[in-house]
mmCIF file of C-alpha atoms in Angstrom:
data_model
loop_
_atom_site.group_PDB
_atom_site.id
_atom_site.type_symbol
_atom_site.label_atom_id
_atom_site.label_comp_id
_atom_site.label_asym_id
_atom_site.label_seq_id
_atom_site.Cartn_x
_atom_site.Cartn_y
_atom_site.Cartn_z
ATOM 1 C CA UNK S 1 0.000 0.000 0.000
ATOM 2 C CA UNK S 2 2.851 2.363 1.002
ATOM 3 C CA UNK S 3 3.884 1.665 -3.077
ATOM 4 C CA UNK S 4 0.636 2.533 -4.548
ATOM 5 C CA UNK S 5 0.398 5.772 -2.652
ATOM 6 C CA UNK S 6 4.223 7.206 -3.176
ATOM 7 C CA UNK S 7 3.745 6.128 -6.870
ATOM 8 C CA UNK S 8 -0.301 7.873 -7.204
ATOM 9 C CA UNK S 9 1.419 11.129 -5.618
ATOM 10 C CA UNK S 10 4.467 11.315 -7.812
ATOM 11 C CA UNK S 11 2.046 10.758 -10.803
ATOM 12 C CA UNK S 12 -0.290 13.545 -9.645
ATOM 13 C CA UNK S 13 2.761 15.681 -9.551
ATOM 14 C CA UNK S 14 3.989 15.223 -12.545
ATOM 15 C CA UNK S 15 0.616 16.261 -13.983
ATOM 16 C CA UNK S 16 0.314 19.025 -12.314
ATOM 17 C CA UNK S 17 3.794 20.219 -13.265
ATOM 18 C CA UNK S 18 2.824 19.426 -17.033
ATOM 19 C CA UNK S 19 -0.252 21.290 -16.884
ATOM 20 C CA UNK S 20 0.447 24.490 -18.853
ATOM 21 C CA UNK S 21 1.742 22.616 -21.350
ATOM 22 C CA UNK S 22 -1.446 19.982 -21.578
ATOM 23 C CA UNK S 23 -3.593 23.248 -22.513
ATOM 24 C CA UNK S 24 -1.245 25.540 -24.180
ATOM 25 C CA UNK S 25 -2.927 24.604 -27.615
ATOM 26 C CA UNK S 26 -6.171 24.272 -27.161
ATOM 27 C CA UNK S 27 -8.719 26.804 -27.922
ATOM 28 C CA UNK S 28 -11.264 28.462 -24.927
ATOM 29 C CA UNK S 29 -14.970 27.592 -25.070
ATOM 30 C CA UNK S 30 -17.081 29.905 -27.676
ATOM 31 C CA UNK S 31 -20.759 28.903 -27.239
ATOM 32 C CA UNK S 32 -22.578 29.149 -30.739
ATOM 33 C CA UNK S 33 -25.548 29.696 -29.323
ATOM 34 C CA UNK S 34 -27.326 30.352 -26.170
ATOM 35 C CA UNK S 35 -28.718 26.959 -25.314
ATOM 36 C CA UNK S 36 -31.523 26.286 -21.902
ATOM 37 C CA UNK S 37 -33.176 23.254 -21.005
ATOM 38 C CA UNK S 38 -32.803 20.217 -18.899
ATOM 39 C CA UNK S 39 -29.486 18.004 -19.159
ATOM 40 C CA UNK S 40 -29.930 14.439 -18.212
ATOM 41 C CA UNK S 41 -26.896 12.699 -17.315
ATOM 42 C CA UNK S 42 -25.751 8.935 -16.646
ATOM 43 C CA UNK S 43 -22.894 6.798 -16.263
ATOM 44 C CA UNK S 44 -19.252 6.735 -14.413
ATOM 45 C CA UNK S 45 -19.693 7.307 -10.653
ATOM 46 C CA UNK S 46 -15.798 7.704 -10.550
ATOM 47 C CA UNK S 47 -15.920 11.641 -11.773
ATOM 48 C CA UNK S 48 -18.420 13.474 -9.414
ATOM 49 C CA UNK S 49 -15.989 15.791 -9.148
ATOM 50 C CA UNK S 50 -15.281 16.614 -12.648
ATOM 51 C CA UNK S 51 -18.919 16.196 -13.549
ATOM 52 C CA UNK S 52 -19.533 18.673 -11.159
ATOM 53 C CA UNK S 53 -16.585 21.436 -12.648
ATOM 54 C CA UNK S 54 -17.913 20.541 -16.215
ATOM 55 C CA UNK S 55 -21.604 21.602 -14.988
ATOM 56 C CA UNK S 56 -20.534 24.531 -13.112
ATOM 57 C CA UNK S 57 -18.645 25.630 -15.903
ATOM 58 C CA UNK S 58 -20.712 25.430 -18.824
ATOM 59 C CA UNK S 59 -24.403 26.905 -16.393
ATOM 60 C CA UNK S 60 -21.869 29.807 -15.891
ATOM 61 C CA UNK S 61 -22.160 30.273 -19.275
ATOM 62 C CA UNK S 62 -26.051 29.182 -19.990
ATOM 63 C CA UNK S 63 -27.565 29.696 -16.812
ATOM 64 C CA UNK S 64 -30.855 28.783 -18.659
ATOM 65 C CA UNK S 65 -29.604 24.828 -18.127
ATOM 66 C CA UNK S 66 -30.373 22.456 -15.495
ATOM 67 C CA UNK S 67 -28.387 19.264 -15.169
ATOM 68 C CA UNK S 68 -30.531 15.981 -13.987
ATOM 69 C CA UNK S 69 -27.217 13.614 -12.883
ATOM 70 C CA UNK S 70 -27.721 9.948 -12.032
ATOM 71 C CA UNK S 71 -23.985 8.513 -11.529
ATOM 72 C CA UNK S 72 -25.457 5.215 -11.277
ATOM 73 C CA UNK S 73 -22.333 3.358 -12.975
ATOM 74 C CA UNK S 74 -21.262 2.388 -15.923
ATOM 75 C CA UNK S 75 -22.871 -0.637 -16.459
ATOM 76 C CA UNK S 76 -26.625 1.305 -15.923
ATOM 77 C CA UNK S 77 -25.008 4.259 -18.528
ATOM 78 C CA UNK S 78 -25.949 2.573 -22.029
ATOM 79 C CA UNK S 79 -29.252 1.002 -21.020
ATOM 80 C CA UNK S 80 -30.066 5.102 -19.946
ATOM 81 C CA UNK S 81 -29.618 6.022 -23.180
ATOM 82 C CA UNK S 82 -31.591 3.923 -25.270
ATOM 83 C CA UNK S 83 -34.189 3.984 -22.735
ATOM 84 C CA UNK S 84 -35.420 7.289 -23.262
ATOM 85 C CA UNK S 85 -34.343 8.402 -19.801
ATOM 86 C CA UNK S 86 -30.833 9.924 -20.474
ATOM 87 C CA UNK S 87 -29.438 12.598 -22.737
ATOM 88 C CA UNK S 88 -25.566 11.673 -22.241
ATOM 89 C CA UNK S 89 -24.297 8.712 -20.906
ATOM 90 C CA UNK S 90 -20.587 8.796 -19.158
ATOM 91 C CA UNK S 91 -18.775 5.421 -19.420
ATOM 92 C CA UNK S 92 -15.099 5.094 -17.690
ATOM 93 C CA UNK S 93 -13.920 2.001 -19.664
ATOM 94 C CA UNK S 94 -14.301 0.568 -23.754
ATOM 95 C CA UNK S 95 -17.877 0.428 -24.273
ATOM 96 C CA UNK S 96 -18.778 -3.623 -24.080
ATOM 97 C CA UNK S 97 -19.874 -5.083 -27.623
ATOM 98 C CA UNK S 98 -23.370 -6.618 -26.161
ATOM 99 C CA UNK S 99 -23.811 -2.436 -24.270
ATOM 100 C CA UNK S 100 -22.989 -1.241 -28.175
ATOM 101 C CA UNK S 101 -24.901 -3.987 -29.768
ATOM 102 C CA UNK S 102 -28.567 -3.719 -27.412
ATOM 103 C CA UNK S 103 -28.215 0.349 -28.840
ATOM 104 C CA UNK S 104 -28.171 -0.541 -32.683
ATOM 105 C CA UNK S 105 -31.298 -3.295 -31.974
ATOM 106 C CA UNK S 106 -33.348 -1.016 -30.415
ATOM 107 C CA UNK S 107 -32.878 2.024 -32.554
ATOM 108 C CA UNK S 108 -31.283 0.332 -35.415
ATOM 109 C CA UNK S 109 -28.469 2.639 -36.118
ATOM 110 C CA UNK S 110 -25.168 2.964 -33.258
ATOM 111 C CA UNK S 111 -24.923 5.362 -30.801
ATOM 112 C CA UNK S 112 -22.754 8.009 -31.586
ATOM 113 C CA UNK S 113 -19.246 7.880 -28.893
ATOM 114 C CA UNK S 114 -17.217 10.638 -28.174
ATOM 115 C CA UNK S 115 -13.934 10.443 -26.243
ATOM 116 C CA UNK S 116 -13.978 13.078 -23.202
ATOM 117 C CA UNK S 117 -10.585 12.813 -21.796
ATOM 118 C CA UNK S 118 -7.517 10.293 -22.373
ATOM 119 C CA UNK S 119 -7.513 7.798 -19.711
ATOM 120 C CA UNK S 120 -5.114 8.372 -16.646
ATOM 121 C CA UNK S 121 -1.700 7.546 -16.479
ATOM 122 C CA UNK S 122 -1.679 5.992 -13.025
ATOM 123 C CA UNK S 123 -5.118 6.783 -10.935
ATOM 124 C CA UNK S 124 -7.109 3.311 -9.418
ATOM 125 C CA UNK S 125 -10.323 3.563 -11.185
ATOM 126 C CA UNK S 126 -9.790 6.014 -13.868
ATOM 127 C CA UNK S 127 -9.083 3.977 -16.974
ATOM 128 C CA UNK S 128 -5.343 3.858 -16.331
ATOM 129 C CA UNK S 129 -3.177 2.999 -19.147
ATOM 130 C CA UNK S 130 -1.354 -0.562 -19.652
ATOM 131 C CA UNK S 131 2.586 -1.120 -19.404
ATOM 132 C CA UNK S 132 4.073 -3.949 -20.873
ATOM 133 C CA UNK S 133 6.844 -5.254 -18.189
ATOM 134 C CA UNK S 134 9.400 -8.014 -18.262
ATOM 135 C CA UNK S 135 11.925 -9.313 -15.188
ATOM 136 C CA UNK S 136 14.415 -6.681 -14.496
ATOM 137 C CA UNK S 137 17.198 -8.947 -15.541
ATOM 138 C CA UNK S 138 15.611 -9.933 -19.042
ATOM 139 C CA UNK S 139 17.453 -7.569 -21.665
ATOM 140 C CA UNK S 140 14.450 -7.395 -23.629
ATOM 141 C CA UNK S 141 14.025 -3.710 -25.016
ATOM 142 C CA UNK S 142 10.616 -3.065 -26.517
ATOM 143 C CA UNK S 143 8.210 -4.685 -28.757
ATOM 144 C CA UNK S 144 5.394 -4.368 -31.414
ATOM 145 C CA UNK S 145 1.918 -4.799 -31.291
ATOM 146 C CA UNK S 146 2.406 -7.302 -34.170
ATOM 147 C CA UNK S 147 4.833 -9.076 -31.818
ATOM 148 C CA UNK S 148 2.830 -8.599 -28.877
ATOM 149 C CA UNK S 149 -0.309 -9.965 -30.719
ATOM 150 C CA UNK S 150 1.667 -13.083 -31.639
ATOM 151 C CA UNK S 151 3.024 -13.416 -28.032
ATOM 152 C CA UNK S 152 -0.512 -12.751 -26.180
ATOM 153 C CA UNK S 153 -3.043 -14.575 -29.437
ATOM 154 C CA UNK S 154 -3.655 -17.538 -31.350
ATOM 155 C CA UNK S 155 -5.218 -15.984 -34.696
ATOM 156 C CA UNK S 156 -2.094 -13.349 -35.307
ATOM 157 C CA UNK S 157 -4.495 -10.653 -37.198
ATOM 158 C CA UNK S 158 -1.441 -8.115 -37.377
ATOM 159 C CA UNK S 159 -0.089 -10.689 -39.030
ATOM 160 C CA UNK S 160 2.767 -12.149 -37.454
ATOM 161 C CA UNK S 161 3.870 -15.497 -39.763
ATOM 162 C CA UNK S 162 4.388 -17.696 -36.082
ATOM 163 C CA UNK S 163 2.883 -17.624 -32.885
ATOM 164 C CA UNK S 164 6.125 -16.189 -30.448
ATOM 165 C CA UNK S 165 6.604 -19.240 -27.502
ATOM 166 C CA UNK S 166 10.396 -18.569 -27.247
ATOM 167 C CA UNK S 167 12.373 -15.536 -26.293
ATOM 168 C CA UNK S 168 14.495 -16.184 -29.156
ATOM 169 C CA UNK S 169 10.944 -15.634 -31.352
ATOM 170 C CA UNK S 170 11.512 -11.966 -30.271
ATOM 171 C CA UNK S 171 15.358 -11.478 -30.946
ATOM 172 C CA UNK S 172 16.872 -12.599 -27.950
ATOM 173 C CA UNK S 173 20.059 -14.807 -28.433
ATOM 174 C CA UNK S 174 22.500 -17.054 -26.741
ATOM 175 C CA UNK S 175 20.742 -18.197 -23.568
ATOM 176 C CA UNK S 176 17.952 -16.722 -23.560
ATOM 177 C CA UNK S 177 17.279 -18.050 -27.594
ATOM 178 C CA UNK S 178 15.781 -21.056 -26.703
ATOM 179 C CA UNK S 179 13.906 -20.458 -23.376
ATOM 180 C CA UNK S 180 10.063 -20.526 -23.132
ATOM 181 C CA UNK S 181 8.148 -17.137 -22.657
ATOM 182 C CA UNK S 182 5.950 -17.543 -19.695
ATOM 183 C CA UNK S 183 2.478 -15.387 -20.408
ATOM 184 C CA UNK S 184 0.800 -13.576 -17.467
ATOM 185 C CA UNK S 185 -2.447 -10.824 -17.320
ATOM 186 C CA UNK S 186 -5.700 -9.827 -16.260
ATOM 187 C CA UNK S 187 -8.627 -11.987 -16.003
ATOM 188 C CA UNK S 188 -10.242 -12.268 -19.518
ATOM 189 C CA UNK S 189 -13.717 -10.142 -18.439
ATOM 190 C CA UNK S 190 -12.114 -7.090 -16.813
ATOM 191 C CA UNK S 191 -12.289 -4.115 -18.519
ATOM 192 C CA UNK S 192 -8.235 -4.198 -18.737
ATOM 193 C CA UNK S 193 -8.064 -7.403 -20.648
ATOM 194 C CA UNK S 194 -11.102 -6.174 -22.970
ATOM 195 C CA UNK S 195 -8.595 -3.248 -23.987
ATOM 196 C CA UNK S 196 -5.356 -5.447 -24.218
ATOM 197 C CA UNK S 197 -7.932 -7.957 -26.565
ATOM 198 C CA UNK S 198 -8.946 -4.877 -28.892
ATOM 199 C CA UNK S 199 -6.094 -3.026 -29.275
ATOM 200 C CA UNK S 200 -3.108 -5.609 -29.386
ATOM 201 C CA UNK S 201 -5.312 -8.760 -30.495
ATOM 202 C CA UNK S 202 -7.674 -6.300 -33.350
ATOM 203 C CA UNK S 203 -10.516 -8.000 -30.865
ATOM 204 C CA UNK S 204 -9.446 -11.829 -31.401
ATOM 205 C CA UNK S 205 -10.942 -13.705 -28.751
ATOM 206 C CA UNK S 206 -8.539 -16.610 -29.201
ATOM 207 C CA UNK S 207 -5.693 -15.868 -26.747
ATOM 208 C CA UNK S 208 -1.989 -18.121 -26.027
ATOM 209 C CA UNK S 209 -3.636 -20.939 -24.253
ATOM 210 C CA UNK S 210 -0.695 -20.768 -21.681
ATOM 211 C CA UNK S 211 -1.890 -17.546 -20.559
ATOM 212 C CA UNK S 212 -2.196 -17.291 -16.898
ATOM 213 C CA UNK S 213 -4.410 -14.707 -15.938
ATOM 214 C CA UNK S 214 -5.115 -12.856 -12.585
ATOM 215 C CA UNK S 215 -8.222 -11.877 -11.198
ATOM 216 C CA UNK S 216 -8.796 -8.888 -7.869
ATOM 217 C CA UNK S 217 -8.303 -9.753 -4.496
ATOM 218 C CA UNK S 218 -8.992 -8.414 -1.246
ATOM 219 C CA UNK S 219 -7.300 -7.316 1.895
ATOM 220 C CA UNK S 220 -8.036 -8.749 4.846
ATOM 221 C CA UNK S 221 -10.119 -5.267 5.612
ATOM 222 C CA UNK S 222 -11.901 -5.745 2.162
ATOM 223 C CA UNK S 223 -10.224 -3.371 0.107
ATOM 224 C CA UNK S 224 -9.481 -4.271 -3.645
ATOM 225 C CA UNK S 225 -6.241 -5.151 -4.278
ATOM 226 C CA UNK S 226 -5.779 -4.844 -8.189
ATOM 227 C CA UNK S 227 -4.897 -8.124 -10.077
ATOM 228 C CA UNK S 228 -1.726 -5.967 -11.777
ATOM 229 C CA UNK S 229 -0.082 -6.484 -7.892
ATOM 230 C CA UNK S 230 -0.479 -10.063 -8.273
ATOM 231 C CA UNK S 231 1.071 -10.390 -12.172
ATOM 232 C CA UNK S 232 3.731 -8.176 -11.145
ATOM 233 C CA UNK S 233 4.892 -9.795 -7.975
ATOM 234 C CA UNK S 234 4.939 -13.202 -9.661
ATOM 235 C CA UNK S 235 6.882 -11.448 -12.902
ATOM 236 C CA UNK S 236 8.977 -10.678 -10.121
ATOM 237 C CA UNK S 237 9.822 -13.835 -9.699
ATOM 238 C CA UNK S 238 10.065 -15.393 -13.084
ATOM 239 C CA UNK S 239 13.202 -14.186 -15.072
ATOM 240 C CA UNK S 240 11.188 -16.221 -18.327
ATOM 241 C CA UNK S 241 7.802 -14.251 -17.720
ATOM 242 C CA UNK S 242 6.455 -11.193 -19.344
ATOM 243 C CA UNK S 243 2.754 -9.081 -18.104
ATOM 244 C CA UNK S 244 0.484 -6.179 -18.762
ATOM 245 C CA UNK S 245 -0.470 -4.006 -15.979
ATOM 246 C CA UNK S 246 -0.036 -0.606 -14.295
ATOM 247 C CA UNK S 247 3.185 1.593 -12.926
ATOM 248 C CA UNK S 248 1.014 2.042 -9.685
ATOM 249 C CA UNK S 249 1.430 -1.865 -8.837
ATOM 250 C CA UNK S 250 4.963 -2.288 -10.128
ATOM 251 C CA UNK S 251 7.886 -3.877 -7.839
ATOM 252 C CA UNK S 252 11.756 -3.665 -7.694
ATOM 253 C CA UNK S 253 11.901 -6.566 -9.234
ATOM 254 C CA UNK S 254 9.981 -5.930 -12.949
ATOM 255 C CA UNK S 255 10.831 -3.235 -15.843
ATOM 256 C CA UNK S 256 8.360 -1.597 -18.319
ATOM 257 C CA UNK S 257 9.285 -2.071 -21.928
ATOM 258 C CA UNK S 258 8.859 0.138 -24.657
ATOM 259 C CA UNK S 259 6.076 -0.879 -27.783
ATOM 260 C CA UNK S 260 6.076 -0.148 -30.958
ATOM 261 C CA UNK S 261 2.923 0.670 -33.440
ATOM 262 C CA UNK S 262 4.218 -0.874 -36.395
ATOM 263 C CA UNK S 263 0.964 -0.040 -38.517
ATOM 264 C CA UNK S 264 1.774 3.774 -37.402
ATOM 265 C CA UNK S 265 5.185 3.031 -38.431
ATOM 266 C CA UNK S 266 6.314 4.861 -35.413
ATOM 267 C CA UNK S 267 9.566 4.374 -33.535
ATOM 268 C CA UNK S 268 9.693 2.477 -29.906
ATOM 269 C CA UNK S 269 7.788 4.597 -27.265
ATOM 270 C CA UNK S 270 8.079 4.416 -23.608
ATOM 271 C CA UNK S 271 5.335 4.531 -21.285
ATOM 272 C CA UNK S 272 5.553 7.629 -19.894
ATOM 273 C CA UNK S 273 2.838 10.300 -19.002
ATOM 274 C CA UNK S 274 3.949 12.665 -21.273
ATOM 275 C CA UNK S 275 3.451 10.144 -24.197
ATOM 276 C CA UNK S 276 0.357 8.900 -22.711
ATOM 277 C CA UNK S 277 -0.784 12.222 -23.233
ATOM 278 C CA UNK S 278 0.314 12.860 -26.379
ATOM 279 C CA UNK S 279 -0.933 9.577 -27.487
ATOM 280 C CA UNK S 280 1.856 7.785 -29.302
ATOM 281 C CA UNK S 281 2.292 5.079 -26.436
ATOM 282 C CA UNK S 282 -0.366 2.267 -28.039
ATOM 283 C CA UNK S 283 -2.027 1.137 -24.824
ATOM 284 C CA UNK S 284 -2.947 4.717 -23.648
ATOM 285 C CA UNK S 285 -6.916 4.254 -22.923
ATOM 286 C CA UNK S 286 -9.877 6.940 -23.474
ATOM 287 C CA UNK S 287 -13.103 7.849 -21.317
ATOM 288 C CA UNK S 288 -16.357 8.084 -23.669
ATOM 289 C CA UNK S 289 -19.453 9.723 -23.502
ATOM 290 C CA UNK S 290 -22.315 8.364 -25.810
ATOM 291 C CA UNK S 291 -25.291 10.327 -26.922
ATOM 292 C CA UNK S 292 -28.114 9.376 -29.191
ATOM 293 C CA UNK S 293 -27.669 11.058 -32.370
ATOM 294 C CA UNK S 294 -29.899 9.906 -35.326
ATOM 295 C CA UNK S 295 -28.319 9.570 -38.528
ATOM 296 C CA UNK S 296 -28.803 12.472 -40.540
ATOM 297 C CA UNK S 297 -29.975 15.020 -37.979
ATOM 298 C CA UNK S 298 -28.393 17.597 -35.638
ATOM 299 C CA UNK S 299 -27.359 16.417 -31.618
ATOM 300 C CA UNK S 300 -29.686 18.442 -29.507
ATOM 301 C CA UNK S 301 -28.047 21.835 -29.464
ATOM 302 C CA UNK S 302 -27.979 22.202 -25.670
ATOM 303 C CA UNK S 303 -26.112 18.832 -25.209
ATOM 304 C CA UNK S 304 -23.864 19.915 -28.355
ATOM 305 C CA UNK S 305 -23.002 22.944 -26.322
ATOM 306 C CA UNK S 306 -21.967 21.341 -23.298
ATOM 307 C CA UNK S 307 -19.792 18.496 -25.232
ATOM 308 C CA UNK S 308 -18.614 21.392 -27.170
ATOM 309 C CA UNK S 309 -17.496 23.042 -23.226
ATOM 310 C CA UNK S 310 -15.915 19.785 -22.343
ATOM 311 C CA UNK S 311 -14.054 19.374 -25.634
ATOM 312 C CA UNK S 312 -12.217 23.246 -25.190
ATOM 313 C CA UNK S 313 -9.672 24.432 -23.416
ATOM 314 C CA UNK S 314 -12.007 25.170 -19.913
ATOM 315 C CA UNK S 315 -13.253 21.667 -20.030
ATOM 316 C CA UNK S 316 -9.642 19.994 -19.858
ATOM 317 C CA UNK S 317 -8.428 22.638 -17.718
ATOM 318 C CA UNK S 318 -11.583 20.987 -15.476
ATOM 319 C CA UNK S 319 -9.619 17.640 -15.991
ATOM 320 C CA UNK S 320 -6.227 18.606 -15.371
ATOM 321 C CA UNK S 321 -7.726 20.195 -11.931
ATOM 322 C CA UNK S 322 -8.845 17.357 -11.297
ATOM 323 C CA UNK S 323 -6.015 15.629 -12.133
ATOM 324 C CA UNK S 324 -6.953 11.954 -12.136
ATOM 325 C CA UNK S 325 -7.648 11.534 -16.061
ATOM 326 C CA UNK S 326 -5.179 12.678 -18.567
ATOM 327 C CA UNK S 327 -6.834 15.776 -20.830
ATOM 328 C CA UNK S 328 -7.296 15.130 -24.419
ATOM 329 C CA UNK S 329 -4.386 16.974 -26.812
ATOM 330 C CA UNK S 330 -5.601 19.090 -29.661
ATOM 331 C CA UNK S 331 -5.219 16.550 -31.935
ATOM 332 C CA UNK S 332 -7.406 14.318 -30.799
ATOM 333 C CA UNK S 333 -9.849 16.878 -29.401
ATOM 334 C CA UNK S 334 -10.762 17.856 -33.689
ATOM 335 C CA UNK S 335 -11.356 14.675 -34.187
ATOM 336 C CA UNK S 336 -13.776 14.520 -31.514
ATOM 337 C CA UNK S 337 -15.482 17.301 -32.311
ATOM 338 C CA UNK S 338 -16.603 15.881 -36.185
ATOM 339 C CA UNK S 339 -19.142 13.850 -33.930
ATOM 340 C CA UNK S 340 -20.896 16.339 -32.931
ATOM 341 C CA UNK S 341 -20.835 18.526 -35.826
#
């Protein structure tokens, strides 16, 4: 516990120290319209807080709008939506295929997604993003998805020629050429291995049958005690393993590695919060908001307006305040924005 802690404050430091430069380019809030009405909102009861900042904000603003805010959790956020009974819905993980698919059968069309923040670097509960670690005495450097796919997967859809079962498979010689890799992660139906599965796997469902995967425990108080602890301390002590998990839960005894986008054709990238951030570490995650936009006509200008606030320059200086979530970069902020236009 004394780890987690020393590592969540040095991370919330080193946001807070990056801060000026998270918001330098983006652009302030400029309502198009005066918008009033009644707001109803769902989903993630991890970001009262920032809910709250976003609200505060954007009624500062349009003080003709009332929010209605039911925080219920994610797994309630998607059924409010195509229910009639919610206007935005706030989900802190990747959406779950049968949550996307129940949408398109009851309206026939998809809801329409759009990312609200990058997820944190290291914050419990806040879509942190995944590191890639290895023993500290394996002299393994970095990796690429395509690798990473063939190491983790059975059906290789980046492509990979082999399945990897061998350190030597990933360019390790003399004695390490012929030893086996040993394959450790989270539980298949967390929200962690859903995000490994879509992003390094393209959403294969057939994963290394040697896999050992890890699920939550508890203290002996009752508090959660995340399964990346567990595949980190047993990395820890196995020089032939390799895991996914989180800098808040690693040990002495484990190194991050850096990965490689191949499809990007981008150079190795460490997994640090500056490159979460910017986005060109792979396994950096997103938070979503979904609204129900039918195809072919406008989103309700009042909720426009207040994704609009959320997507500027006050709504991620809400975010960095908060400074749990990683803000969204310009970049990825005008692409947002095209969902809503």
């Amino acid at each position: 516990m004394k780890r987690l802690i020393m590592t969540a404050a040095a991370a919330l430091a080193m946001q807070c120290a990056a801060a000026t430069d998270y918001l330098a380019d983006l652009a302030p809030y400029q309502p198009r319209q005066s918008v009033s009405g009644r707001i109803r909102v769902w989903g993630n009861p991890y970001i009262p807080e920032l809910m709250q900042a976003w609200q505060d904000g954007f009624r500062a603003i349009h003080p003709g709008v009332t929010f209605d805010t039911n925080m219920k959790g994610t797994e309630a956020a998607m059924a409010g939506l195509y229910a009639g009974i919610a206007d935005i819905v706030f989900i802190g993980r990747e959406p779950y295929q049968p949550e996307l698919d129940a949408f398109r059968d009851w309206f026939g069309y998809d809801a329409t997604g759009i990312k609200i923040t990058s997820g944190s670097y290291a914050t419990q509960h806040k879509t942190f993003a995944l590191m890639v670690y290895v023993h500290k005495d394996n002299p393994l450097a970095g990796l690429s998805l395509k690798q990473l796919d063939a190491l983790y997967g059975a059906e290789r859809r980046r492509g990979a020629k082999g399945a990897v079962r061998t350190w030597g498979d990933l360019g390790l010689a003399g004695a390490w050429a012929k030893r086996p890799v040993h394959v450790y992660g989270y539980d298949f139906d967390t929200g962690m291995a859903g995000f490994f599965r879509k992003t390094v796997l393209k959403d294969s469902h057939r994963w290394n049958p040697e896999l050992k995967d890890y699920r939550n425990g508890r203290t002996a108080t009752g508090d959660v005690i995340n399964a990346g602890t567990y595949i980190l301390q047993r990395l820890a002590q196995d020089p032939d393993g390799i895991g996914y998990a989180n800098v808040l839960f690693e040990n002495p005894g484990v190194r991050s590695i850096a990965l490689r986008d191949e499809e990007l054709g981008a150079e190795p990238v460490p997994p640090t919060q500056d490159n979460a951030w910017r986005r060109s570490y792979p396994l950096t995650r997103y938070s979503t908001a979904f609204v129900n936009r039918v195809p072919g006509r406008p989103v309700d200008p009042k909720v426009r307006e207040f994704m609009r606030y959320i997507l500027s320059r006050d709504g991620m200086a809400a975010v960095v305040r908060d400074a749990a979530f990683l803000p969204l970069n310009n970049d990825a902020i005008r692409a947002e924005l095209h969902n809503i236009e």
